[in-house]
C-alpha positions as a printed Julia matrix, in Angstrom:
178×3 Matrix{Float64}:
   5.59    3.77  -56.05
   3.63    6.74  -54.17
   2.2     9.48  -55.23
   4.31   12.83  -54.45
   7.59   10.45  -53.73
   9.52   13.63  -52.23
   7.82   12.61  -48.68
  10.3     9.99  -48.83
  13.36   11.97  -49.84
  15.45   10.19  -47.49
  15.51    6.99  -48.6
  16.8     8.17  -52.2
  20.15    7.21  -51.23
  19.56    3.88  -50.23
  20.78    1.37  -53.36
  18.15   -0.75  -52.78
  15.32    1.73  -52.83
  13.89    2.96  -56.12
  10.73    5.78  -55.49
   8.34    6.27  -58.29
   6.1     9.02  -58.29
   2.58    6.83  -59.97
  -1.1     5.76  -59.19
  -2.54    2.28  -58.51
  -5.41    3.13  -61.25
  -3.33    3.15  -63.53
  -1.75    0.14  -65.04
   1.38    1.52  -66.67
   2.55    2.94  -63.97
   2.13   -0.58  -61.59
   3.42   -2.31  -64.21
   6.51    0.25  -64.67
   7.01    0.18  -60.96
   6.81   -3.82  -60.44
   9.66   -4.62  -62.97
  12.44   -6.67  -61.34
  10.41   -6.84  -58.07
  10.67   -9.43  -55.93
   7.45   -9.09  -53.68
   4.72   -6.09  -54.91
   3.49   -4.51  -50.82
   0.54   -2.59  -51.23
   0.08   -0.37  -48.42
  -3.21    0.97  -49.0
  -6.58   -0.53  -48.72
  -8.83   -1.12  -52.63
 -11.91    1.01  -51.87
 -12.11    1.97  -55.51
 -15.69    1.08  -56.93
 -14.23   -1.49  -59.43
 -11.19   -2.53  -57.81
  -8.79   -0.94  -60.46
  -5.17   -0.67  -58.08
  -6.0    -5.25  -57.02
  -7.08   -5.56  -60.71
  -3.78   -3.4   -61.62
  -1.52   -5.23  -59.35
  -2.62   -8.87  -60.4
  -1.91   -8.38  -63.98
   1.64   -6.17  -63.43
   2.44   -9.0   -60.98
   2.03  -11.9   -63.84
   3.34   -9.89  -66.62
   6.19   -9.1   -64.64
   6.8   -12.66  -63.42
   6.45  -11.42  -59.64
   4.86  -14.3   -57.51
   4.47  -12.67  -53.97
   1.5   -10.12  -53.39
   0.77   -8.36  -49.74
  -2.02   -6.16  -49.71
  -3.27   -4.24  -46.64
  -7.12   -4.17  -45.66
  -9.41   -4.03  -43.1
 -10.33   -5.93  -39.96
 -14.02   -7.03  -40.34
 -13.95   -8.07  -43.77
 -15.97  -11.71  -43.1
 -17.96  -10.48  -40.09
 -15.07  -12.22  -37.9
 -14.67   -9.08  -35.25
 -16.73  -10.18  -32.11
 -19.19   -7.56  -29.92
 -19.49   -3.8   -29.43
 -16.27   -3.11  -31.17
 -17.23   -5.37  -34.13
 -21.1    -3.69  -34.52
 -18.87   -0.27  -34.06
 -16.56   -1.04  -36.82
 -18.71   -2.53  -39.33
 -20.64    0.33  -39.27
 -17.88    2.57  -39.49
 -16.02    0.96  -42.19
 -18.85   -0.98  -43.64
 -21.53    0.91  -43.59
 -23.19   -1.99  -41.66
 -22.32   -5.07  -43.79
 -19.08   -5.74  -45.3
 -20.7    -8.17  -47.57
 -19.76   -7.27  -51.52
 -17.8    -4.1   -50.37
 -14.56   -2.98  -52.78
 -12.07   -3.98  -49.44
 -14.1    -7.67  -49.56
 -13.78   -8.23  -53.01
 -10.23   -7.04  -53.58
  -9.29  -10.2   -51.12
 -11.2   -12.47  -53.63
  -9.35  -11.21  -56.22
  -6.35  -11.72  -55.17
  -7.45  -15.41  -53.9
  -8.45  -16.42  -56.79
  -5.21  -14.45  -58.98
  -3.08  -17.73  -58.48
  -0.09  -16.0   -57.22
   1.48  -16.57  -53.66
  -0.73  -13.71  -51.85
  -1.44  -12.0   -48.22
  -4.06   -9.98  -47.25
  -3.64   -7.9   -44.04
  -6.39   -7.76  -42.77
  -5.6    -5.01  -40.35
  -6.91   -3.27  -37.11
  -6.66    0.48  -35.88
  -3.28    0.85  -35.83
  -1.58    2.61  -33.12
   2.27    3.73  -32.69
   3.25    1.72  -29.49
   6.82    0.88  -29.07
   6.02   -2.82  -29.28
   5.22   -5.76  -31.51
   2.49   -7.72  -29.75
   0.04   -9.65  -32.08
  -2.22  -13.01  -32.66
  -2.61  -14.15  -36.22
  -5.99  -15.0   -36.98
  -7.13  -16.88  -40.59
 -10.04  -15.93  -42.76
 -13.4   -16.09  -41.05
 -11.45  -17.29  -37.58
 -12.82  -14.57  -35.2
 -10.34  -11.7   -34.87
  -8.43  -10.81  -31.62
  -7.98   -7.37  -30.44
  -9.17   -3.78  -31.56
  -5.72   -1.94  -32.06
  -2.01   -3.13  -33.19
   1.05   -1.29  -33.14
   2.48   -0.55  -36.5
   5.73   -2.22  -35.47
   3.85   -5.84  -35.18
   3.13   -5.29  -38.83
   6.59   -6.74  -40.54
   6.83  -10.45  -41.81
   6.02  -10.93  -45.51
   6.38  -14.92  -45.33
   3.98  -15.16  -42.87
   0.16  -16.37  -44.31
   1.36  -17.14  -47.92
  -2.2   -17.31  -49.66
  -4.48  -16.11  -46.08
  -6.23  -13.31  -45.3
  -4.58  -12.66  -41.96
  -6.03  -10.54  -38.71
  -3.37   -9.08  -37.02
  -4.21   -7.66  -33.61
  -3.0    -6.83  -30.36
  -4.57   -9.71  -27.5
  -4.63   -7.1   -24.48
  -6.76   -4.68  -26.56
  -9.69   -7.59  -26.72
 -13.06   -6.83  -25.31
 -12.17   -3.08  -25.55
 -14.51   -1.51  -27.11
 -13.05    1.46  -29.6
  -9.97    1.27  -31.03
  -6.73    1.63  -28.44
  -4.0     4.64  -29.3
C-alpha cells in the first residue's frame, strides 16, 4: 500500500505483488491492504501526533491474524548515538530530546502490541553499492552515522528489538556519510 501506487508501475506484473493506492491514517485501508499478509513492512517513520499509521497497523495486524511487524524509524530514539554526530542528530530529528516524541512512542507501541515485531531503527541512509552493517539492540550505543540502503534486507533478524543498523567505517564521523 502507497499512496499514488503508479510510481511502482513496474512491479504490477509480478504475481506476487499486489499495489494499493491507501493511507496509514486510515484504518480501512491498512486493514484492506494487510489481508492474507504474511509480514506487514512499514517503510515510513510514525511522526503523526497520535501515532494513528502504528495504532492502525497493530490492530489490522491482529484482526488479520498477521504476526510479523517491521517498522522503520530513526537512529537516536533512546539517546544511544554517541558524540558530535549524536548532539547533531538529536537536534535535528529531535528537536533536542527524543524523549516522548511520536518516532519513540510508536516503538512502545509496537513492544508492547504482543505480536512478533522489529523496529529499524535506522541511520542516514546512503546508496553505496554495499551491505556493510553492525546490529545494535535497544539502548546499546549505536555504530556508525550512514548505511547503505542495500544493508537494509533481513526481516528475521531482531524478532521483538529495536535494532540500529549502521555502517562501522562511518563511526566517529561526524554528519551523515553519502
Amino acid at each position: 500500500m502507497l499512496r499514488h501506487p503508479e510510481r511502482l508501475s513496474e512491479l504490477n506484473d509480478n504475481p506476487q505483488v499486489t499495489l494499493l493506492d491507501g493511507d496509514l491514517t486510515n484504518p480501512t485501508d491498512v486493514i484492506q491492504a494487510t489481508k492474507d499478509a504474511d509480514l506487514i513492512w512499514s517503510a515510513v517513520v510514525d511522526h503523526d501526533q497520535t501515532n494513528r499509521p502504528t495504532k492502525n497497523i497493530i490492530a489490522a495486524a491482529k484482526l488479520n491474524r498477521v504476526e510479523r511487524v517491521v517498522e522503520t524509524s530513526l537512529l537516536g530514539l533512546y539517546n544511544e548515538v554517541p558524540g558530535e554526530f549524536g548532539d547533531w542528530n538529536r537536534d535535528y530529528c529531535f528537536n533536542g530530546d527524543p524523549t516522548g516524541t511520536t518516532a519513540v512512542l510508536a516503538d512502545q507501541l509496537l513492544a508492547e502490541s504482543g505480536l512478533t515485531y522489529t523496529t529499524l531503527r535506522l541511520p542516514w541512509l546512503n546508496d553505496r553499492p554495499e551491505v556493510n552493517y553492525t546490529l545494535t539492540h535497544r539502548h546499546d550505543q549505536f555504530v556508525g552515522v550512514s548505511g547503505s540502503r542495500r544493508s537494509i534486507a533481513d526481516p528475521s533478524l531482531g524478532a521483538n528489538d529495536s535494532l540500529g543498523i549502521g555502517d562501522p567505517t562511518t563511526e566517529g564521523a561526524t554528519r551523515p556519510v553519502y
